[in-house]
CSV table of C-alpha atoms and ligand atoms in Angstrom, one decimal:
chain,number,residue,atom,x,y,z
A,252,MET,CA,9.1,126.8,18.5
A,253,THR,CA,6.4,127.3,21.1
A,254,GLY,CA,2.8,125.7,19.4
A,255,PRO,CA,1.7,124.7,16.6
A,256,GLN,CA,1.3,127.6,14.9
A,257,SER,CA,4.6,128.0,14.8
A,258,VAL,CA,6.3,124.7,13.7
A,259,ARG,CA,8.9,126.5,11.7
A,260,ASP,CA,9.5,129.8,11.1
A,261,GLY,CA,5.8,130.9,11.3
A,262,ALA,CA,5.8,128.5,7.8
A,263,ALA,CA,1.6,126.7,8.2
A,264,PRO,CA,1.8,123.0,9.5
A,265,GLU,CA,1.4,120.1,7.2
A,266,GLY,CA,-1.1,118.7,8.9
A,267,ILE,CA,-2.6,117.3,13.0
A,268,TRP,CA,-3.2,114.2,13.9
A,269,ALA,CA,-4.0,112.4,17.4
A,270,ALA,CA,-3.8,108.9,18.6
A,271,PRO,CA,-5.4,108.0,22.1
A,272,GLY,CA,-4.2,106.3,25.1
A,273,ARG,CA,-6.1,103.3,25.8
A,274,VAL,CA,-7.9,101.7,29.1
A,275,ASN,CA,-7.3,97.7,28.3
A,276,LEU,CA,-11.1,95.6,29.7
A,277,ILE,CA,-9.6,92.4,29.8
A,278,GLY,CA,-6.8,90.3,28.6
A,279,GLU,CA,-3.8,91.5,30.5
A,280,HIS,CA,-0.4,90.2,30.0
A,281,THR,CA,-1.8,88.3,27.3
A,282,ASP,CA,-0.7,89.8,24.2
A,283,TYR,CA,2.9,88.5,24.1
A,284,ASN,CA,1.5,85.0,24.3
A,285,ASP,CA,-0.3,85.2,21.2
A,286,GLY,CA,-3.8,85.6,23.2
A,287,PHE,CA,-6.5,87.9,23.5
A,288,VAL,CA,-6.9,91.7,24.3
A,289,LEU,CA,-10.3,93.7,24.6
A,290,PRO,CA,-8.7,97.4,24.9
A,291,VAL,CA,-10.9,100.5,24.2
A,292,ALA,CA,-9.3,103.9,23.3
A,293,LEU,CA,-9.8,106.8,25.8
A,294,PRO,CA,-11.0,110.6,24.4
A,295,HIS,CA,-7.3,111.4,26.0
A,296,ALA,CA,-5.0,111.8,22.8
A,297,ALA,CA,-1.7,112.8,21.5
A,298,ARG,CA,-1.8,115.4,19.0
A,299,ALA,CA,0.8,116.3,16.7
A,300,THR,CA,1.7,119.0,14.4
A,301,VAL,CA,3.7,117.7,11.8
A,302,ARG,CA,5.6,119.7,9.1
A,303,LEU,CA,8.2,117.7,7.0
A,304,ARG,CA,11.7,119.6,6.3
A,305,ALA,CA,13.9,118.7,3.4
A,306,ASP,CA,17.3,119.1,5.7
A,307,GLY,CA,17.7,115.6,7.6
A,308,VAL,CA,16.8,117.6,10.8
A,309,LEU,CA,14.0,115.6,13.5
A,310,ARG,CA,12.8,119.1,15.4
A,311,LEU,CA,10.8,118.2,18.1
A,312,HIS,CA,8.6,120.5,20.8
A,313,SER,CA,6.4,118.9,23.6
A,314,GLU,CA,3.6,120.9,25.0
A,315,GLN,CA,3.9,119.2,28.2
A,316,ALA,CA,7.7,119.1,28.3
A,317,GLY,CA,8.2,122.8,27.5
A,318,GLY,CA,11.7,124.0,27.3
A,319,ALA,CA,13.3,124.2,23.6
A,320,ALA,CA,12.8,122.2,20.9
A,321,VAL,CA,15.1,118.6,21.0
A,322,GLU,CA,16.7,118.6,17.3
A,323,LEU,CA,18.5,115.4,16.3
A,324,VAL,CA,19.9,114.6,12.8
A,325,VAL,CA,18.0,112.0,11.3
A,326,ALA,CA,20.6,110.1,9.5
A,327,ASP,CA,22.3,109.8,13.8
A,328,LEU,CA,19.8,108.0,14.7
A,329,ALA,CA,20.6,104.7,16.7
A,330,PRO,CA,18.8,103.2,19.6
A,331,GLY,CA,20.1,104.3,22.9
A,332,THR,CA,20.9,108.0,21.7
A,333,VAL,CA,18.1,109.6,22.4
A,334,ASP,CA,16.6,110.0,26.3
A,335,GLY,CA,13.4,111.5,27.6
A,336,TRP,CA,9.9,111.6,25.8
A,337,ALA,CA,11.4,112.6,22.8
A,338,LYS,CA,12.5,108.8,22.1
A,339,TYR,CA,9.4,108.0,21.6
A,340,PRO,CA,8.9,110.2,18.1
A,341,ALA,CA,12.4,109.5,17.2
A,342,ALA,CA,12.0,105.9,18.0
A,343,VAL,CA,9.0,105.9,14.9
A,344,VAL,CA,11.1,107.8,12.7
A,345,TRP,CA,14.4,105.2,13.0
A,346,THR,CA,12.6,102.7,12.7
A,347,LEU,CA,10.5,103.5,9.0
A,348,ARG,CA,14.1,104.4,8.0
A,349,ALA,CA,15.4,100.5,9.6
A,350,ALA,CA,12.1,99.0,7.3
A,351,GLY,CA,13.0,100.6,4.5
A,352,TYR,CA,11.3,103.7,4.2
A,353,ASP,CA,13.1,106.8,2.5
A,354,VAL,CA,12.1,108.8,5.3
A,355,GLY,CA,13.7,112.3,6.6
A,356,GLY,CA,13.3,115.0,9.0
A,357,ALA,CA,10.4,117.0,10.4
A,358,ASP,CA,9.3,119.7,12.5
A,359,VAL,CA,6.9,118.4,15.2
A,360,HIS,CA,5.0,119.8,18.3
A,361,ILE,CA,3.4,117.3,20.5
A,362,ASP,CA,0.6,118.2,22.8
A,363,SER,CA,-1.2,115.2,24.6
A,364,ASP,CA,-3.3,114.8,27.4
A,365,VAL,CA,-2.9,111.2,28.3
A,366,PRO,CA,-1.9,110.8,31.5
A,367,THR,CA,1.8,109.9,32.0
A,368,GLY,CA,3.2,106.9,33.9
A,369,ALA,CA,-0.5,106.0,34.4
A,370,GLY,CA,-0.8,102.7,32.6
A,371,LEU,CA,-3.1,104.6,29.8
A,372,SER,CA,-0.3,103.9,26.9
A,373,SER,CA,0.9,108.0,26.8
A,374,SER,CA,4.1,106.4,25.2
A,375,ALA,CA,2.3,104.4,22.5
A,376,ALA,CA,0.1,107.5,21.9
A,377,ILE,CA,2.9,109.2,21.0
A,378,GLU,CA,4.2,106.7,18.3
A,379,CYS,CA,1.3,105.9,16.7
A,380,VAL,CA,0.6,110.0,16.2
A,381,LEU,CA,3.7,110.2,14.6
A,382,ALA,CA,3.3,106.9,12.2
A,383,ALA,CA,-0.2,108.3,11.5
A,384,ALA,CA,1.4,111.8,10.0
A,385,TYR,CA,4.4,110.1,8.5
A,386,ASN,CA,2.3,107.5,6.5
A,387,ASP,CA,0.2,110.2,5.3
A,388,LEU,CA,3.0,113.2,5.0
A,389,HIS,CA,5.2,110.0,2.6
A,390,GLY,CA,2.0,108.5,1.1
A,391,LEU,CA,3.5,105.0,2.6
A,392,GLY,CA,0.2,103.3,2.1
A,393,LEU,CA,0.2,101.3,5.7
A,394,ASP,CA,-2.8,100.2,7.1
A,395,GLY,CA,-3.8,100.3,10.6
A,396,PRO,CA,-2.0,96.8,11.8
A,397,ALA,CA,1.1,97.6,9.5
A,398,LEU,CA,1.3,101.1,11.7
A,399,ALA,CA,1.0,99.4,14.4
A,400,ARG,CA,3.3,97.2,14.4
A,401,LEU,CA,5.5,99.3,12.9
A,402,ALA,CA,5.0,101.7,16.4
A,403,GLN,CA,5.5,98.4,19.2
A,404,ARG,CA,8.9,97.7,16.9
A,405,ALA,CA,9.7,101.1,17.7
A,406,GLU,CA,9.2,100.7,21.2
A,407,ASN,CA,11.0,96.9,21.3
A,408,ALA,CA,13.8,98.2,19.0
A,409,PHE,CA,14.4,101.8,19.5
A,410,VAL,CA,13.1,102.3,23.0
A,411,GLY,CA,13.9,99.3,24.6
A,412,VAL,CA,10.6,98.2,26.3
A,413,PRO,CA,10.1,94.3,25.0
A,414,CYS,CA,5.9,94.9,24.4
A,415,GLY,CA,3.8,93.0,23.0
A,416,ILE,CA,1.1,94.9,20.0
A,417,MET,CA,-2.3,95.7,22.4
A,418,ASP,CA,-1.2,99.3,23.4
A,419,GLN,CA,-0.2,100.4,19.8
A,420,MET,CA,-3.0,98.3,17.6
A,421,ALA,CA,-5.7,99.9,20.4
A,422,SER,CA,-4.2,103.2,19.6
A,423,VAL,CA,-4.7,103.1,16.1
A,424,CYS,CA,-7.4,100.8,15.6
A,425,CYS,CA,-9.7,101.3,18.0
A,426,THR,CA,-13.4,103.0,17.0
A,427,GLU,CA,-15.9,105.3,18.9
A,428,GLY,CA,-18.4,103.2,20.8
A,429,ASN,CA,-16.3,100.1,20.6
A,430,ALA,CA,-14.0,97.9,22.1
A,431,LEU,CA,-11.5,96.1,19.8
A,432,PHE,CA,-11.0,92.2,20.3
A,433,LEU,CA,-8.1,91.1,19.0
A,434,ASP,CA,-6.7,88.2,18.4
A,435,THR,CA,-2.7,89.3,19.0
A,436,ARG,CA,-1.5,86.2,16.8
A,437,ASP,CA,-2.7,87.6,13.6
A,438,LEU,CA,-4.3,90.9,14.7
A,439,ALA,CA,-7.5,89.4,13.5
A,440,GLN,CA,-9.9,92.0,15.0
A,441,ARG,CA,-13.3,93.2,15.7
A,442,GLN,CA,-15.5,95.9,16.8
A,443,VAL,CA,-17.3,94.9,20.3
A,444,PRO,CA,-20.0,97.8,20.8
A,445,LEU,CA,-19.6,98.7,24.5
A,446,ASP,CA,-23.0,101.2,24.9
A,447,LEU,CA,-22.0,101.9,28.7
A,448,ALA,CA,-24.9,104.8,28.8
A,449,GLY,CA,-27.2,102.8,27.4
A,450,ALA,CA,-27.0,100.3,29.6
A,451,GLY,CA,-26.8,102.9,32.2
A,452,LEU,CA,-23.0,101.8,33.4
A,453,ARG,CA,-20.2,104.0,33.1
A,454,LEU,CA,-16.5,103.4,33.3
A,455,LEU,CA,-14.5,104.6,35.8
A,456,VAL,CA,-10.7,105.3,35.7
A,457,VAL,CA,-8.4,105.9,39.0
A,458,ASP,CA,-5.0,106.6,38.1
A,459,THR,CA,-3.2,105.7,41.2
A,460,GLY,CA,-0.6,108.1,41.2
A,461,VAL,CA,2.0,105.1,41.2
A,462,LYS,CA,4.7,105.4,38.2
A,463,HIS,CA,5.3,102.0,36.7
A,464,ASP,CA,8.6,102.0,34.6
A,465,LEU,CA,8.1,98.6,32.2
A,466,ALA,CA,12.3,98.8,31.2
A,467,ASP,CA,12.7,97.9,34.6
A,468,GLY,CA,13.1,94.5,33.8
A,469,ALA,CA,10.3,93.3,36.0
A,470,TYR,CA,8.2,92.8,32.8
A,471,ALA,CA,10.6,91.4,30.3
A,472,GLU,CA,11.4,88.9,33.1
A,473,LEU,CA,7.3,87.8,33.5
A,474,ARG,CA,7.2,87.6,29.0
A,475,ALA,CA,10.6,85.1,29.3
A,476,GLY,CA,9.0,83.0,32.2
A,477,CYS,CA,5.8,82.8,29.8
A,478,GLU,CA,7.9,82.0,27.1
A,479,ARG,CA,10.3,79.4,28.9
A,480,ALA,CA,6.9,77.4,30.0
A,481,ALA,CA,6.0,77.8,26.0
A,482,ALA,CA,8.6,75.9,25.4
A,483,LEU,CA,8.6,73.2,28.2
A,484,LEU,CA,5.4,72.4,27.1
A,485,GLY,CA,6.5,72.5,23.7
A,486,LEU,CA,3.3,75.1,22.3
A,487,ALA,CA,4.7,78.0,20.2
A,488,ALA,CA,2.4,80.4,22.7
A,489,LEU,CA,0.7,80.0,25.8
A,490,ARG,CA,-2.1,80.8,23.9
A,491,ASP,CA,-1.9,77.4,22.2
A,492,LEU,CA,-3.6,75.9,25.6
A,493,ASP,CA,-6.8,75.7,26.5
A,494,PRO,CA,-8.1,75.3,29.9
A,495,ALA,CA,-8.7,71.8,29.9
A,496,GLY,CA,-5.7,71.3,29.5
A,497,LEU,CA,-4.1,73.4,32.2
A,498,PRO,CA,-3.9,71.3,35.4
A,499,ALA,CA,-1.9,67.9,33.0
A,500,ALA,CA,0.4,70.9,32.3
A,501,LEU,CA,1.0,72.8,35.2
A,502,ASP,CA,2.0,69.6,37.0
A,503,ARG,CA,4.8,69.7,34.3
A,504,LEU,CA,6.2,72.8,34.9
A,505,PRO,CA,8.7,74.0,37.4
A,506,ALA,CA,6.3,75.8,40.2
A,507,GLU,CA,8.0,79.2,39.6
A,508,LEU,CA,6.2,79.4,36.1
A,509,ARG,CA,2.9,77.6,37.6
A,510,PRO,CA,1.3,80.8,38.2
A,511,LEU,CA,2.2,82.5,35.1
A,512,VAL,CA,0.5,79.8,33.4
A,513,ARG,CA,-2.1,79.6,35.2
A,514,HIS,CA,-3.1,83.3,34.8
A,515,VAL,CA,-2.7,83.6,30.6
A,516,VAL,CA,-4.7,80.7,30.3
A,517,THR,CA,-7.6,81.9,32.8
A,518,GLU,CA,-7.4,85.5,31.5
A,519,ASN,CA,-7.3,84.4,27.9
A,520,ALA,CA,-11.1,82.7,28.8
A,521,ARG,CA,-12.1,85.7,30.3
A,522,VAL,CA,-11.5,87.5,27.3
A,523,GLU,CA,-13.8,85.4,25.5
A,524,ARG,CA,-16.6,85.0,27.9
A,525,ALA,CA,-16.5,89.0,28.3
A,526,VAL,CA,-16.8,88.9,24.2
A,527,ALA,CA,-20.0,86.7,24.3
A,528,LEU,CA,-21.4,89.3,26.9
A,529,LEU,CA,-21.2,92.4,25.3
A,530,ASP,CA,-22.4,90.4,22.3
A,531,ALA,CA,-25.4,89.2,23.9
A,532,GLY,CA,-25.8,92.6,25.5
A,533,ASP,CA,-25.1,91.6,28.7
A,534,LEU,CA,-22.8,94.6,30.1
A,535,ALA,CA,-23.2,94.5,33.5
A,536,ALA,CA,-22.7,90.7,34.0
A,537,LEU,CA,-18.8,92.0,32.6
A,538,GLY,CA,-18.4,93.3,36.9
A,539,PRO,CA,-17.4,90.1,38.0
A,540,ILE,CA,-14.9,88.7,35.0
A,541,LEU,CA,-12.9,91.8,36.3
A,542,THR,CA,-12.5,91.4,39.6
A,543,ALA,CA,-11.4,87.9,38.8
A,544,GLY,CA,-9.2,89.2,36.0
A,545,HIS,CA,-7.6,91.5,39.0
A,546,ALA,CA,-7.5,88.5,41.4
A,547,SER,CA,-5.7,86.5,38.9
A,548,LEU,CA,-3.1,89.2,38.1
A,549,ARG,CA,-2.7,90.2,42.2
A,550,ASP,CA,-2.4,86.2,43.2
A,551,ASP,CA,-0.8,84.4,40.1
A,552,TYR,CA,1.2,86.9,38.1
A,553,ARG,CA,1.8,89.6,40.5
A,554,VAL,CA,1.8,92.5,39.2
A,555,SER,CA,-0.5,94.3,41.2
A,556,CYS,CA,0.6,96.4,44.3
A,557,PRO,CA,-1.2,97.8,47.6
A,558,GLU,CA,-2.6,100.7,45.8
A,559,THR,CA,-3.9,99.1,42.9
A,560,ASP,CA,-5.5,96.6,45.5
A,561,LEU,CA,-7.0,99.0,47.8
A,562,ALA,CA,-8.4,101.2,44.7
A,563,VAL,CA,-10.4,97.5,43.1
A,564,ASP,CA,-11.4,96.2,46.7
A,565,THR,CA,-12.6,99.9,47.3
A,566,ALA,CA,-14.2,100.3,44.3
A,567,VAL,CA,-16.1,96.9,44.8
A,568,ALA,CA,-17.1,97.4,48.5
A,569,ALA,CA,-18.4,101.1,47.8
A,570,GLY,CA,-20.9,99.4,44.4
A,571,ALA,CA,-18.2,98.8,41.3
A,572,LEU,CA,-20.2,95.7,39.4
A,573,GLY,CA,-16.2,95.1,39.1
A,574,ALA,CA,-13.0,96.4,38.9
A,575,ARG,CA,-9.3,95.7,38.0
A,576,MET,CA,-5.7,97.2,38.1
A,577,THR,CA,-5.4,97.6,34.2
A,578,GLY,CA,-2.5,97.9,31.6
A,579,GLY,CA,1.0,96.1,32.6
A,580,GLY,CA,0.4,97.0,36.4
A,581,PHE,CA,3.4,97.5,39.3
A,582,GLY,CA,1.1,100.7,39.6
A,583,GLY,CA,-0.9,102.6,36.9
A,584,SER,CA,-4.6,103.1,36.5
A,585,VAL,CA,-7.8,100.7,38.2
A,586,ILE,CA,-10.7,100.7,35.8
A,587,ALA,CA,-14.2,100.1,37.5
A,588,LEU,CA,-17.4,99.5,36.2
A,589,VAL,CA,-20.2,101.3,37.9
A,590,THR,CA,-23.9,102.7,37.8
A,591,ALA,CA,-24.6,105.8,36.7
A,592,GLU,CA,-25.4,106.3,39.8
A,593,ARG,CA,-22.6,105.5,41.8
A,594,LEU,CA,-20.1,106.6,39.7
A,595,ASP,CA,-19.4,109.9,42.3
A,596,ALA,CA,-20.1,108.0,45.2
A,597,VAL,CA,-17.6,105.2,43.9
A,598,ALA,CA,-14.2,107.8,43.1
A,599,ASP,CA,-15.0,109.2,46.6
A,600,ALA,CA,-14.8,105.7,48.0
A,601,VAL,CA,-11.8,105.3,46.4
A,602,THR,CA,-10.2,109.1,47.5
A,603,ALA,CA,-10.8,108.6,50.8
A,604,ALA,CA,-9.3,105.2,51.0
A,605,PHE,CA,-6.2,106.5,49.6
A,606,THR,CA,-6.4,109.5,52.3
A,607,ALA,CA,-6.8,107.8,55.1
A,608,ALA,CA,-3.8,105.2,53.8
A,609,GLY,CA,-1.6,108.1,53.6
A,610,TYR,CA,-1.6,107.8,49.4
A,611,ALA,CA,-1.8,110.8,47.4
A,612,ALA,CA,-5.6,111.2,46.2
A,613,PRO,CA,-6.2,109.5,42.9
A,614,ARG,CA,-7.1,111.2,39.7
A,615,THR,CA,-11.0,109.8,38.6
A,616,PHE,CA,-12.4,110.2,35.4
A,617,ALA,CA,-15.2,108.0,33.7
A,618,ALA,CA,-14.0,107.1,30.2
A,619,THR,CA,-15.9,106.5,26.6
A,620,PRO,CA,-14.5,104.4,23.8
A,621,ALA,CA,-13.1,107.1,21.6
A,622,ALA,CA,-11.4,106.5,18.1
A,623,GLY,CA,-7.9,105.8,17.2
A,624,ALA,CA,-5.3,107.6,15.1
A,625,ARG,CA,-7.1,109.6,12.8
A,626,ARG,CA,-6.1,113.2,10.9
A,627,LEU,CA,-7.6,116.1,12.4
A,628,ALA,CA,-6.3,118.8,9.4
B,722,GLA,C1,1.6,96.9,28.8
B,722,GLA,C2,2.5,95.8,27.3
B,722,GLA,C3,1.5,95.5,26.5
B,722,GLA,C4,0.7,94.7,27.5
B,722,GLA,C5,0.7,95.4,28.7
B,722,GLA,C6,-0.3,94.0,29.6
B,722,GLA,O1,0.7,97.7,28.5
B,722,GLA,O2,2.6,97.9,26.3
B,722,GLA,O3,2.3,95.2,25.3
B,722,GLA,O4,2.0,93.7,27.6
B,722,GLA,O5,1.2,95.8,29.5
B,722,GLA,O6,-1.0,93.0,29.4
């Protein structure tokens, strides 16, 4: 199989679906604490051309990986049996079957322009596009949140990353022109208009090129720390602690857990403040909230790194209204809110600072809020 037009033996494909990557405006490491997030879907997306097969074989080909297709027997799928990019689509088929859906194999061609290892949810995009395709082709009738939950279970149970629900909800439920205000406790969601162009603003994304690997244990340790703190405080989740109760709660915790709790509580408050500002149409006022969020991730949560700090500091010094790392951290991408006039100057300043520091040039682009998972053909 070499392309979408030849999914299997020249037969016509049954359909083409797309699901995007995302940036998160604010609300980092809050999703596994039942908290709030405010992601935006990127125009970059994974596209899957899918044709069902009746022989129980899942045949996967990636435009980016190239090479031969990966052939898997659906009935033999189990966590730990698939490596590399193919584990993401395989995870979704395994998860559907584990949930009791009578689904089988398919010929799948994936073509994605979501940068990988950049903290922009390239893996969630692949999971969500497969989930959307199987949902339609098998008439499963799953709604957006159910598809996102399924894709998250695929990542947790098959891929082995204990991620929260933000990336998958963003990839499925975001809509064009809006940020998604999501309560990760009950998946209550609201589309919040983000008319950057109307406000004369741009959202600059800087992919630092530093690869993170959330499976390496650091993410799981942070999550476990938050859960331990909540248990020590007698709370279902850190979401249940409000800013007024923070000082007293910190006094009751061991020193190593205090910064984690401080980040989560202040970050949830930053999301609510950001949404209030967007509702009021005051987009520029978002800037300082982004920068404060970065300081909290750098100093309290400690998931920043020299490259993301340099990108944030340089962007702000070059006139950005605010900037922060986005996503899980340990590298990945930075977002900066900039005026349209300063977009190029800020991007150039960050690139120059990277060169001066001896880092590889970052990839920069301006993001516009795009649509979530959808059928294209
Ligand atoms: C990764 C995870 C998300 C979320 C972010 C941090 O992207 O997949 O669930 O926890 O990190 O906000």
